[in-house]
Tab-separated table of C-alpha atoms and ligand atoms in Angstrom:
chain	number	residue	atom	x	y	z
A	1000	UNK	CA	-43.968	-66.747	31.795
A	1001	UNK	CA	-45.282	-66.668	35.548
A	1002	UNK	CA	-44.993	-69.754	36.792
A	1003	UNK	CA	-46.583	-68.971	40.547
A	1004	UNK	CA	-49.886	-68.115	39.886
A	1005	UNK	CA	-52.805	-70.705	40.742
A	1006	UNK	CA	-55.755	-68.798	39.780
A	1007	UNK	CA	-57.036	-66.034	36.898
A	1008	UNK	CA	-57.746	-63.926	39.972
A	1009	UNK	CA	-53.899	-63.862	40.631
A	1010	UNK	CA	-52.857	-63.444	37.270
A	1011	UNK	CA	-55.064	-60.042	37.014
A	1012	UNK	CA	-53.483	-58.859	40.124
A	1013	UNK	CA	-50.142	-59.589	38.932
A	1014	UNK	CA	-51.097	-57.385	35.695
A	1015	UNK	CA	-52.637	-54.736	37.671
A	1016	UNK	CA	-49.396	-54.493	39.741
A	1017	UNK	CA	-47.100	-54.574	36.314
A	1018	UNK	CA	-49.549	-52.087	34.980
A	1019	UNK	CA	-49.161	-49.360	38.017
A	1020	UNK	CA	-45.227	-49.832	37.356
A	1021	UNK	CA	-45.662	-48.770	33.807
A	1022	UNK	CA	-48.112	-46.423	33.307
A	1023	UNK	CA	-46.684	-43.822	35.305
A	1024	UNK	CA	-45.659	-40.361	33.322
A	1025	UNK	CA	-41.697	-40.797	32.741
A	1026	UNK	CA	-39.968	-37.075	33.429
A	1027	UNK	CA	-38.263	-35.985	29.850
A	1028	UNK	CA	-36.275	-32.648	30.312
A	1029	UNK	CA	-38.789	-31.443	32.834
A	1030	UNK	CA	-41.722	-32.325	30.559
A	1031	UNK	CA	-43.820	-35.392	31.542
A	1032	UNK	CA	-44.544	-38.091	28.947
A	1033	UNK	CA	-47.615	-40.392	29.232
A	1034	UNK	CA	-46.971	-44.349	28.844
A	1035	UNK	CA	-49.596	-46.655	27.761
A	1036	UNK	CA	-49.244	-50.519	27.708
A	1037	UNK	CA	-51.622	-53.046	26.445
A	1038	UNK	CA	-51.532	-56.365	27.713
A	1039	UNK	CA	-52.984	-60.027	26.920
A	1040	UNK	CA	-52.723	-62.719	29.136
A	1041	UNK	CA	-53.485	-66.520	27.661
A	1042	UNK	CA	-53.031	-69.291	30.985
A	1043	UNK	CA	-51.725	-72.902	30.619
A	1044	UNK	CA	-53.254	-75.329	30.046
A	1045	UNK	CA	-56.884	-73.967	29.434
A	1046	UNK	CA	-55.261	-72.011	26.259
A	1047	UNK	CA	-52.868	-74.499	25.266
A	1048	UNK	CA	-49.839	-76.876	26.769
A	1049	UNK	CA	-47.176	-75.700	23.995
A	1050	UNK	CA	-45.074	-72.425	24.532
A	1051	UNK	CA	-45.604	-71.303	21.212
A	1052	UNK	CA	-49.640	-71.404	21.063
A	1053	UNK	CA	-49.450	-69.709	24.362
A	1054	UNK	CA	-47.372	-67.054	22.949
A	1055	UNK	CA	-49.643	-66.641	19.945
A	1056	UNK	CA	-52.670	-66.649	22.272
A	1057	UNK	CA	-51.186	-64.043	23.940
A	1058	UNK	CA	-50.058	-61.992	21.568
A	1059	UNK	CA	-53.752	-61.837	20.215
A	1060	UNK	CA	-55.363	-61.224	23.327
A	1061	UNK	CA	-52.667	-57.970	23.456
A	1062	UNK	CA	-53.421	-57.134	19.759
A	1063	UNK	CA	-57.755	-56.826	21.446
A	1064	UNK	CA	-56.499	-54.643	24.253
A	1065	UNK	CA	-54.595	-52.291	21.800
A	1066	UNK	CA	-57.270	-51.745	19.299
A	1067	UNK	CA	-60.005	-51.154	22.042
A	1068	UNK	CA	-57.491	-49.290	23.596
A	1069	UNK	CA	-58.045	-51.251	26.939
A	1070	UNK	CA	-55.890	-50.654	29.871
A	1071	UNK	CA	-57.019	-53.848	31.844
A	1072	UNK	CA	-55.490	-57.080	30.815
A	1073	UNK	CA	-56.892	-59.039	28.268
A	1074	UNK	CA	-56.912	-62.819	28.851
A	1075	UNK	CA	-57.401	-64.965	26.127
A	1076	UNK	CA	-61.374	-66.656	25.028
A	1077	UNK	CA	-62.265	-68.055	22.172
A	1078	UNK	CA	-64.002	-64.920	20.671
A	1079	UNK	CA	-60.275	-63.510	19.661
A	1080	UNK	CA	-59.807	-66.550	17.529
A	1081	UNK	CA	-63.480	-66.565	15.775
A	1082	UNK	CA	-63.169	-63.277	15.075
A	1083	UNK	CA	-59.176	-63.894	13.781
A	1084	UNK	CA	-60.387	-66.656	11.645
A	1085	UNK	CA	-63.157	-64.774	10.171
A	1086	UNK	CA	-61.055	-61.972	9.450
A	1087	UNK	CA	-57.662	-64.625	8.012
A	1088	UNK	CA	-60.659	-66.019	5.764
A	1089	UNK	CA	-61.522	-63.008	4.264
A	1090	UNK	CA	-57.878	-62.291	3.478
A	1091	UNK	CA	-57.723	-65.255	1.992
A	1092	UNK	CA	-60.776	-64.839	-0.359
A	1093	UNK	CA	-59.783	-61.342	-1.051
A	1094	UNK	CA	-57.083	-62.517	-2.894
A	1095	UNK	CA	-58.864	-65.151	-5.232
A	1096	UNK	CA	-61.323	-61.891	-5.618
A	1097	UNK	CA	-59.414	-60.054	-7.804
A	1098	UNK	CA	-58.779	-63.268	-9.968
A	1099	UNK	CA	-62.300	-64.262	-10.397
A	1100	UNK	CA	-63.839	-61.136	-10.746
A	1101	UNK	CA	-65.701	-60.104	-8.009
A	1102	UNK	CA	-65.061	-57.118	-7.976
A	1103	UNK	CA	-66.634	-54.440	-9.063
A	1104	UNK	CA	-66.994	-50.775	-8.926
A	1105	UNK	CA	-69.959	-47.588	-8.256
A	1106	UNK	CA	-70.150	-44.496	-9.028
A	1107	UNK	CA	-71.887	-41.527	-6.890
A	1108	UNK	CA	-72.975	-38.296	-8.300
A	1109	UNK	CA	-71.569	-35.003	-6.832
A	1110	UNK	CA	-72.684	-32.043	-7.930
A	1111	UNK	CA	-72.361	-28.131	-7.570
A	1112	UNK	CA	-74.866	-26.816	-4.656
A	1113	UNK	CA	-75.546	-23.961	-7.178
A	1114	UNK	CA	-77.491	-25.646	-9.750
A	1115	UNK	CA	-76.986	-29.087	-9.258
A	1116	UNK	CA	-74.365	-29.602	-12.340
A	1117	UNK	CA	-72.559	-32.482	-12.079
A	1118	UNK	CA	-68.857	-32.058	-10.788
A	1119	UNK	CA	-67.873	-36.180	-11.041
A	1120	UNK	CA	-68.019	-39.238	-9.249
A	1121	UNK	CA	-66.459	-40.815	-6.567
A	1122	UNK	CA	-66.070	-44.622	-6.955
A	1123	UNK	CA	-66.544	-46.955	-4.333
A	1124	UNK	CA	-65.451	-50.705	-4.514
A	1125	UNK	CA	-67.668	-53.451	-4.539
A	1126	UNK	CA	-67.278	-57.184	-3.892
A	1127	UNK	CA	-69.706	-59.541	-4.725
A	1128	UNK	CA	-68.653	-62.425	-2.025
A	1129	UNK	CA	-69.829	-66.178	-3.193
A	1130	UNK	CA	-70.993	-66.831	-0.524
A	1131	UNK	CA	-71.384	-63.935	2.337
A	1132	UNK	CA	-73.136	-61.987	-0.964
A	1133	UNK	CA	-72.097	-57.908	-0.998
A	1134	UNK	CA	-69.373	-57.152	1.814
A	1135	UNK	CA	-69.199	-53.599	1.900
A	1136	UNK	CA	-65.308	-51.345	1.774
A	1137	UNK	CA	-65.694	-50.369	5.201
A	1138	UNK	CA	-65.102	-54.125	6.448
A	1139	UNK	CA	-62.711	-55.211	3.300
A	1140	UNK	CA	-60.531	-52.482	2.751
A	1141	UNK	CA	-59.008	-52.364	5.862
A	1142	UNK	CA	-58.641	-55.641	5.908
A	1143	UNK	CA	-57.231	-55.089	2.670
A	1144	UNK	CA	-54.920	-52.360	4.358
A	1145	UNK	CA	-53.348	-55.042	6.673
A	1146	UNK	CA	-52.171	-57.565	5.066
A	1147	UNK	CA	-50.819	-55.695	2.049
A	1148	UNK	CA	-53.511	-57.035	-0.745
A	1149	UNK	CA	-54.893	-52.844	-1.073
A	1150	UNK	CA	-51.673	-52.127	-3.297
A	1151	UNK	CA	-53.185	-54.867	-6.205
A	1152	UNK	CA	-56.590	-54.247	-5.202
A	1153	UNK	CA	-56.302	-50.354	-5.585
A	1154	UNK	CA	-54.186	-50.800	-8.783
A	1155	UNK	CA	-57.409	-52.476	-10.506
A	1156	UNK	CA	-59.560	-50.038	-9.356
A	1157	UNK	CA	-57.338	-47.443	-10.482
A	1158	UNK	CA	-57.147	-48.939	-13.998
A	1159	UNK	CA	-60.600	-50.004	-14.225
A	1160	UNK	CA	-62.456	-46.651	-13.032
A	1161	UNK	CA	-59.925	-44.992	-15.826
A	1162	UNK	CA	-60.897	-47.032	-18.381
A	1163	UNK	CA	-64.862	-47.390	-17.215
A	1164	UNK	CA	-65.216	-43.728	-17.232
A	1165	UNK	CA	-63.317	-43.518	-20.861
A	1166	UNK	CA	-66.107	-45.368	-22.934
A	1167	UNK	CA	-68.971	-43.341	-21.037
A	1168	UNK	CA	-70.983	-41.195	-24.313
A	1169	UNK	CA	-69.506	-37.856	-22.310
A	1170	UNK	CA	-66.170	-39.136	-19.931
A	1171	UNK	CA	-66.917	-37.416	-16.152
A	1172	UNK	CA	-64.527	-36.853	-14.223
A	1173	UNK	CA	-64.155	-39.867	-11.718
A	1174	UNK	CA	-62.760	-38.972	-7.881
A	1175	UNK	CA	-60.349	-42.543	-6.489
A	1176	UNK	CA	-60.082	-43.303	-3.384
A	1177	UNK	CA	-56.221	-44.317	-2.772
A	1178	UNK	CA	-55.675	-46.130	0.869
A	1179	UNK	CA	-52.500	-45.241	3.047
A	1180	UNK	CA	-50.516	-47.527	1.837
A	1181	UNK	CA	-50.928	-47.336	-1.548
A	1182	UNK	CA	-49.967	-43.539	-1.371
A	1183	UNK	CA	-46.232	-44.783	0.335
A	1184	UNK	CA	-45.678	-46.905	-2.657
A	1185	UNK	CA	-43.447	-44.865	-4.809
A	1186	UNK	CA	-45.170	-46.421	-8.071
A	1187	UNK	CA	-48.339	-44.951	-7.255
A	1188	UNK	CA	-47.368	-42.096	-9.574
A	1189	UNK	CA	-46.142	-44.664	-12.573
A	1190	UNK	CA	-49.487	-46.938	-12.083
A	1191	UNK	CA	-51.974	-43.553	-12.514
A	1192	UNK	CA	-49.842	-42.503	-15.531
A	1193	UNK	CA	-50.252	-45.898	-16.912
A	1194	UNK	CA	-53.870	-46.340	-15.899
A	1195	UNK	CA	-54.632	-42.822	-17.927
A	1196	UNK	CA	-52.663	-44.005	-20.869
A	1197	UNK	CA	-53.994	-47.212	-21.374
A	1198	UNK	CA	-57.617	-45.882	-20.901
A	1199	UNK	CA	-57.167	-42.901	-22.568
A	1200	UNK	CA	-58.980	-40.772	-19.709
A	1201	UNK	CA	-57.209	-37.417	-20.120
A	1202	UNK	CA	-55.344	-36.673	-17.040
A	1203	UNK	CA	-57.862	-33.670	-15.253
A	1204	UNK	CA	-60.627	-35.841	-15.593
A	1205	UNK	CA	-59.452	-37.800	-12.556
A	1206	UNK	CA	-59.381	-37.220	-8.867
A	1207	UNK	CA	-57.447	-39.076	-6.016
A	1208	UNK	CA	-58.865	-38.928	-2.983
A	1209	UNK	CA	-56.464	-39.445	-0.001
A	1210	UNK	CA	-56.912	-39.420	4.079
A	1211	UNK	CA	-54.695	-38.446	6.578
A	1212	UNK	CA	-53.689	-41.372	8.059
A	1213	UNK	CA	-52.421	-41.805	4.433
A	1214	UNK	CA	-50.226	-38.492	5.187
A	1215	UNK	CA	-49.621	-39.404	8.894
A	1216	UNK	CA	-47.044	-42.224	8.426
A	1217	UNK	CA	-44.722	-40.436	6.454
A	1218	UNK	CA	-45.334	-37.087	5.365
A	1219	UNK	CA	-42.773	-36.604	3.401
A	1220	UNK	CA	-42.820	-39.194	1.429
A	1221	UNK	CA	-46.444	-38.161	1.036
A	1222	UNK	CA	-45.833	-34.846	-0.034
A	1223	UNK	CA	-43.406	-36.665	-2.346
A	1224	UNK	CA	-45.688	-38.888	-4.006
A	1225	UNK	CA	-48.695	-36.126	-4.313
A	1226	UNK	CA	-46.758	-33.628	-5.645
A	1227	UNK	CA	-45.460	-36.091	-8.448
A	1228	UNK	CA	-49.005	-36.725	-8.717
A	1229	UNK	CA	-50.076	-33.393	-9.270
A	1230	UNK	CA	-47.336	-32.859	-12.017
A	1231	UNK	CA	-49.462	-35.530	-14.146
A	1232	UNK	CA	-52.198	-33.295	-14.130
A	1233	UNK	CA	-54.609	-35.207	-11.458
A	1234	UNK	CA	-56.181	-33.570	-8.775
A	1235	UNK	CA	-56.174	-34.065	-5.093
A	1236	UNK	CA	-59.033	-34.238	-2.644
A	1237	UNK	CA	-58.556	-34.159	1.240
A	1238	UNK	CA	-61.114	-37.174	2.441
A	1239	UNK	CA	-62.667	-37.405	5.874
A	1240	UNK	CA	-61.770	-33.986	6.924
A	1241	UNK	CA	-62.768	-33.422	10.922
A	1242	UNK	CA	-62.102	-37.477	11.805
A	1243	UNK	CA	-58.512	-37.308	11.882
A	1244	UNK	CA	-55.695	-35.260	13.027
A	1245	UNK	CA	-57.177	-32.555	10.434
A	1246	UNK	CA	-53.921	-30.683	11.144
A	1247	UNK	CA	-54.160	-27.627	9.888
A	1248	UNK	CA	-50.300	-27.597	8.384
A	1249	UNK	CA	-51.256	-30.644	6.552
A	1250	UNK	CA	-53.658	-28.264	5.026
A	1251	UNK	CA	-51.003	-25.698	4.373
A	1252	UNK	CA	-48.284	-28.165	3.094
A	1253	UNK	CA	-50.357	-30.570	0.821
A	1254	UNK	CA	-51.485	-28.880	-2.175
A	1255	UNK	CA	-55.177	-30.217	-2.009
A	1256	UNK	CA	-57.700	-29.202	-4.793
A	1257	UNK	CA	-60.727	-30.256	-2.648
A	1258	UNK	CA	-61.223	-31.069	1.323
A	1259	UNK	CA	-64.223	-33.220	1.649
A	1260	UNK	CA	-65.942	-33.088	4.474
A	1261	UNK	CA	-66.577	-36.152	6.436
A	1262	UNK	CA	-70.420	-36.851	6.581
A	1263	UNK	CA	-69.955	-37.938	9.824
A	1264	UNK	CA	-70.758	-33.746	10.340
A	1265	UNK	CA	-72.998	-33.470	7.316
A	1266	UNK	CA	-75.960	-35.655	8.280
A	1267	UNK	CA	-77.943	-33.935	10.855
A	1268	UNK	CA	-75.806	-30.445	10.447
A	1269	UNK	CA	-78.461	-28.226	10.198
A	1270	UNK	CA	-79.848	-30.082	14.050
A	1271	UNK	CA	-76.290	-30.062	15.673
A	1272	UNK	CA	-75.094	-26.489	16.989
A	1273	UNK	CA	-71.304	-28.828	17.620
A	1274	UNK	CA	-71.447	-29.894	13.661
A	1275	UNK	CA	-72.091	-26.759	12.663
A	1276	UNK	CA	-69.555	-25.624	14.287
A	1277	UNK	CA	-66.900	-27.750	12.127
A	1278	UNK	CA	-68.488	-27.781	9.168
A	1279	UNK	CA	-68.803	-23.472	9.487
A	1280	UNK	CA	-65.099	-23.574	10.209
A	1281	UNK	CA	-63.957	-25.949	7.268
A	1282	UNK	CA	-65.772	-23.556	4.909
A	1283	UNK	CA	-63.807	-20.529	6.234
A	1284	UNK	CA	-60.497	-22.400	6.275
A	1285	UNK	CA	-61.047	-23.662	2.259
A	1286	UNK	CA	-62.002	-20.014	1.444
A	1287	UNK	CA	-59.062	-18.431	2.693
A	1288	UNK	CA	-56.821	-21.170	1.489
A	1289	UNK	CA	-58.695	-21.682	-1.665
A	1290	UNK	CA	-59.639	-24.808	-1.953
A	1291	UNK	CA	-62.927	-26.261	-3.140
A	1292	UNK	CA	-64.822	-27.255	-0.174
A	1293	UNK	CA	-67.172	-30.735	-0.836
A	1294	UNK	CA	-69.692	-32.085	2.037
A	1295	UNK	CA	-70.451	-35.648	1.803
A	1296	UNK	CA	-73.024	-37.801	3.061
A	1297	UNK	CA	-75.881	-34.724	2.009
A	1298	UNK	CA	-79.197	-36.670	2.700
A	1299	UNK	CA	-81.863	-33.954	2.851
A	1300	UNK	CA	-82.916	-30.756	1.911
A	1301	UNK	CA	-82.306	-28.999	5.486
A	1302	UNK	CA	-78.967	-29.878	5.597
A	1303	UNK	CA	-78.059	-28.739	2.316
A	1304	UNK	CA	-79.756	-25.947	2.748
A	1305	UNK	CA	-77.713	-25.179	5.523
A	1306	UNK	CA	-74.853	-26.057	3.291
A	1307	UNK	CA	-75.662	-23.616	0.802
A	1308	UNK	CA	-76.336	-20.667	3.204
A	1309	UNK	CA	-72.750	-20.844	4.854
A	1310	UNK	CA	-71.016	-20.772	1.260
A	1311	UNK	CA	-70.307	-24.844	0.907
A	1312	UNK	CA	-70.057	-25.481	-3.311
A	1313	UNK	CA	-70.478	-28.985	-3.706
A	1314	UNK	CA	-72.270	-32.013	-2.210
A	1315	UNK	CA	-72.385	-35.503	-2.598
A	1316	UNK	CA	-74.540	-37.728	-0.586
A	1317	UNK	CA	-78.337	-40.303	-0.976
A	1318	UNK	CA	-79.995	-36.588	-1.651
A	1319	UNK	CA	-78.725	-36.682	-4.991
A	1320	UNK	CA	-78.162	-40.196	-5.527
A	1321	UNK	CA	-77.002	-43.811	-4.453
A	1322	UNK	CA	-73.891	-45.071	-5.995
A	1323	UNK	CA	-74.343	-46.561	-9.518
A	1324	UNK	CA	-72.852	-49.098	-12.156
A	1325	UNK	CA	-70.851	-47.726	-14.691
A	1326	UNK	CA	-73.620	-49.044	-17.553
A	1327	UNK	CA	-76.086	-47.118	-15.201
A	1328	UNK	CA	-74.495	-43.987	-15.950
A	1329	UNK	CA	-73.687	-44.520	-19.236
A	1330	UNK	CA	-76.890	-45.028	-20.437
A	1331	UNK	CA	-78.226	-42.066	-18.386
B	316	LIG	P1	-65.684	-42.640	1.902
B	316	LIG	O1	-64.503	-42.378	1.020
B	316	LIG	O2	-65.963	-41.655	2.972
B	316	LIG	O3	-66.901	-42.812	0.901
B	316	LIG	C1	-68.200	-42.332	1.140
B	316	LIG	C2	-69.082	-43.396	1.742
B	316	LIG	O4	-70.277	-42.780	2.167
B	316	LIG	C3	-69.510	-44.480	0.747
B	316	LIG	O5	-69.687	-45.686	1.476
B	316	LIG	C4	-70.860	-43.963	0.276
B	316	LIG	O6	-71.709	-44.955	-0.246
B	316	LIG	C5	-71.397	-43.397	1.565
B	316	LIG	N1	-72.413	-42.369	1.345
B	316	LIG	C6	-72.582	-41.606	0.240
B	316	LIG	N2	-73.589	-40.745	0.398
B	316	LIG	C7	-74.082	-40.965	1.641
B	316	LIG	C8	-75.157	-40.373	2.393
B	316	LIG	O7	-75.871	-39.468	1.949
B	316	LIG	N3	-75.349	-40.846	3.650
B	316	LIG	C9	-74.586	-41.859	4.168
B	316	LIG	N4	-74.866	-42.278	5.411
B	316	LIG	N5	-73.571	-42.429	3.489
B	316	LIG	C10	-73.319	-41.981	2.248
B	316	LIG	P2	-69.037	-47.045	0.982
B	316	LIG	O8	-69.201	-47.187	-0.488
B	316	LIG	O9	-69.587	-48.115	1.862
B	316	LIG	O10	-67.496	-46.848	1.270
B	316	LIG	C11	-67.018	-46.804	2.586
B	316	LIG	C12	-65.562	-46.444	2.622
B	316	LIG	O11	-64.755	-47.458	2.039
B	316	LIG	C13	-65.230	-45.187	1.809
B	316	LIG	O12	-65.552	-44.075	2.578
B	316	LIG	C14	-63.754	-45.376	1.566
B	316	LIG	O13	-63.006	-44.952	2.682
B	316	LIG	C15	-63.624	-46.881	1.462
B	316	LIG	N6	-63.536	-47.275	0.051
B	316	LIG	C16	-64.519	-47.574	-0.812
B	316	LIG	N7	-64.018	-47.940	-2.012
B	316	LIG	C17	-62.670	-47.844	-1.920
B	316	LIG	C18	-61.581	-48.085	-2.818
B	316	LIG	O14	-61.738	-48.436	-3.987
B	316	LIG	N8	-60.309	-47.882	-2.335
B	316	LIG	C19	-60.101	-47.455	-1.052
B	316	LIG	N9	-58.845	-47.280	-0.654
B	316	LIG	N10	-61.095	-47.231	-0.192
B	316	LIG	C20	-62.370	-47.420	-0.605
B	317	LIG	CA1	-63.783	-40.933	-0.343
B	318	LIG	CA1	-65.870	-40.126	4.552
C-alpha cells in the first residue's frame, strides 16, 4: 500500500516510475533478457475501505492489464467486475449444464478436395443457455478451460460423439476436439478407451484434434499422453496450425496424422499474397513429413480452388456445409 498519494494523477506517476525500474532488460551471461510487468491499481476509499476488497480489486485490475497485455497501470472501474460477474455466472451455469442437458453436439462435413468424398466430421459443442439462448465454444470453452469444468465437459463429449456416431446407418469417422487441459490429464487415454468400448465405435473411426497450447505447457507429458493415444488406434490432428507457436519440432516430435490449417489463412487465400504464403508452406512441410494436410474454414470456390492447385487434400468449411445434428446426418 502507498499511503502518500492524494490524487489518481500521483498514483500513475508513482506506477510509471515503478514501471521504468522494472522493465529494463536484466544482463544474463552477456545475453539481455526482456522484463514485462503488469500492474492494477484499485484506490481507497472509491474501491473499497477494507484491505482485502482492495487487494481483490487490485488483483483484477492486474489480471486486465495482463491479458491486454497493457504496460500502463490499470486502475480499477466497475467494468472489471461486470465483466467478472458475467464471466463467474457462466461458470456457474456451465456446471448445472452438463446436468440438465444442455448440451449438445454438431457435426461438420470434411471431405477430400478430389471428389468431394467424405473424410469425417469434426464435432463442435453446443449449449443451449435458458436464458442467453445458443452461446457459442469460442466464449464457453475457455471459460470452461479456466476454471477446470473442460475435463467433465470434454469427457461427455468424448462419450457422446462415440456413441452418436455408433448408431449412424454407416458410422463416419468423427474428428474431437480435446482442450489443453484435458490432454495433461493422464486419464485422457483410459476415458477414449472407455468411450470406444461402451459405444462400440471401432477405434480408427475417431480423431482427436489437439492445439498447441495443449502441447506448450508440458510437452512431454504431451507426447506422453498422444503417443498412448495413438497405441489405441485413434488418430491425431494438429488444430489451428499458423496461430500458435507452429514450431516446427513440434511437428517433428508429435506423431500427427493431420495438421489442419487454421481458417484464419483459408478464407480470403486465394486474395492474400501473405496467406498464401503460409498456407503454400504448410502444404510443403505436410508433404515432406507426410502428413495429411486439411484447410478449414473453405467458404468458396476461389479459395478452394486455390487449395486444390497447390496440392491441399482435404477441406472443411460453410462451402460444403454448416455443422449438423447427429439425426441430421443420420437420416441423410
Ligand atoms: P475450431 O476447432 O477451429 O473449429 C472450427 C470452427 O470454425 C467452428 O466454430 C466451425 O463452426 C467454424 N467454421 C467451420 N467452417 C467455417 C467456415 O467456412 N468459415 C468460418 N468462418 N468458420 C467456419 P465453432 O463451432 O464456433 O467452434 C469454435 C471453437 O470452439 C473451435 O474451433 C474449437 O476450438 C472450440 N470447440 C468447439 N467445440 C469444442 C469441444 O467440444 N471441445 C473443445 N475443447 N473445444 C471445442
Ligand atoms: Ca478443431
Ligand atoms: Ca481453427
Amino acid at each position: 500500500f502507498k499511503r502518500d498519494i492524494g490524487s489518481r494523477e500521483d498514483a500513475y506517476a508513482f506506477t510509471e516510475r515503478l514501471r521504468q525500474a522494472i522493465v529494463p532488460d536484466i544482463d544474463w551471461n552477456g545475453n539481455p533478457l526482456g522484463v514485462g510487468c503488469s500492474m492494477g491499481v484499485s484506490v481507497y476509499p472509491d474501491d473499497g475501505t477494507k484491505v482485502t476488497d482492495l487487494m481483490v480489486k487490485a488483483d483484477l485490475a492486474m489480471y486486465r492489464a495482463k491479458r491486454d497485455r497493457l504496460e500502463e497501470a490499470v486502475f480499477y472501474d466497475g467494468s472489471i467486475d461486470e465483466e467478472n460477474r458475467d464471466k463467474s455466472a457462466l461458470s456457474i451455469d456451465l456446471r448445472k449444464a452438463l446436468e440438465n442437458g444442455q448440451l449438445e453436439l454438431v457435426y461438420q462435413r470434411q471431405n477430400s478436395i478430389a471428389d468431394g468424398s467424405l473424410i469425417g466430421y469434426e464435432v463442435l459443442s453446443r449449449w443451449r443457455h435458458p436464458e442467453r439462448g445458443y452461446v457459442t465454444p469460442d466464449v464457453f470453452i475457455p471459460i470452461a478451460e479456466r476454471d477446470g469444468v473442460i475435463n467433465e465437459i470434454g469427457e461427455w463429449v468424448l462419450r457422446k460423439a462415440c456413441a452418436e456416431a455408433a448408431s449412424w446407418p454407416t458410422p463416419a469417422k468423427i474428428a474431437v476436439n480435446v482442450a489443453a487441459r484435458q490432454l495433461a490429464n493422464s486419464n485422457l487415454p483410459e476415458i477414449v478407451s472407455s468411450a470406444l468400448a461402451q459405444s462400440g465405435l471401432p477405434s480408427e473411426l475417431l480423431e482427436i484434434e489437439i492445439t498447441e497450447s495443449g502441447i506448450i505447457a508440458d510437452a512431454r507429458q504431451a507426447l506422453k499422453i498422444v503417443r498412448e493415444l495413438k497405441r489405441i488406434g485413434v488418430s491425431i490432428a494438429m488444430d489451428d496450425f499458423g496461430t500458435g507457436y507452429s514450431s516446427l519440432s513440434t511437428l517433428q516430435s508429435f506423431p500427427f496424422d493431420k495438421i489442419k490449417i487454421d481458417k484464419a489463412f483459408v478464407l480470403d487465400v486465394s486474395k492474400s499474397s501473405q496467406s498464401q504464403a503460409i498456407v503454400k508452406s504448410t502444404i510443403v512441410l505436410g508433404n515432406a513429413l507426410q502428413i495429411a494436410v486439411m484447410a478449414e474454414g473453405v467458404e468458396n470456390e476461389d479459395d478452394l480452388e486455390f487449395l486444390r492447385r497447390e496440392g491441399c487434400t482435404q477441406a472443411q468449411g460453410f462451402l460444403f456445409g454448416q455443422p449438423m445434428s447427429a439425426a441430421e446426418i443420420a437420416s441423410a
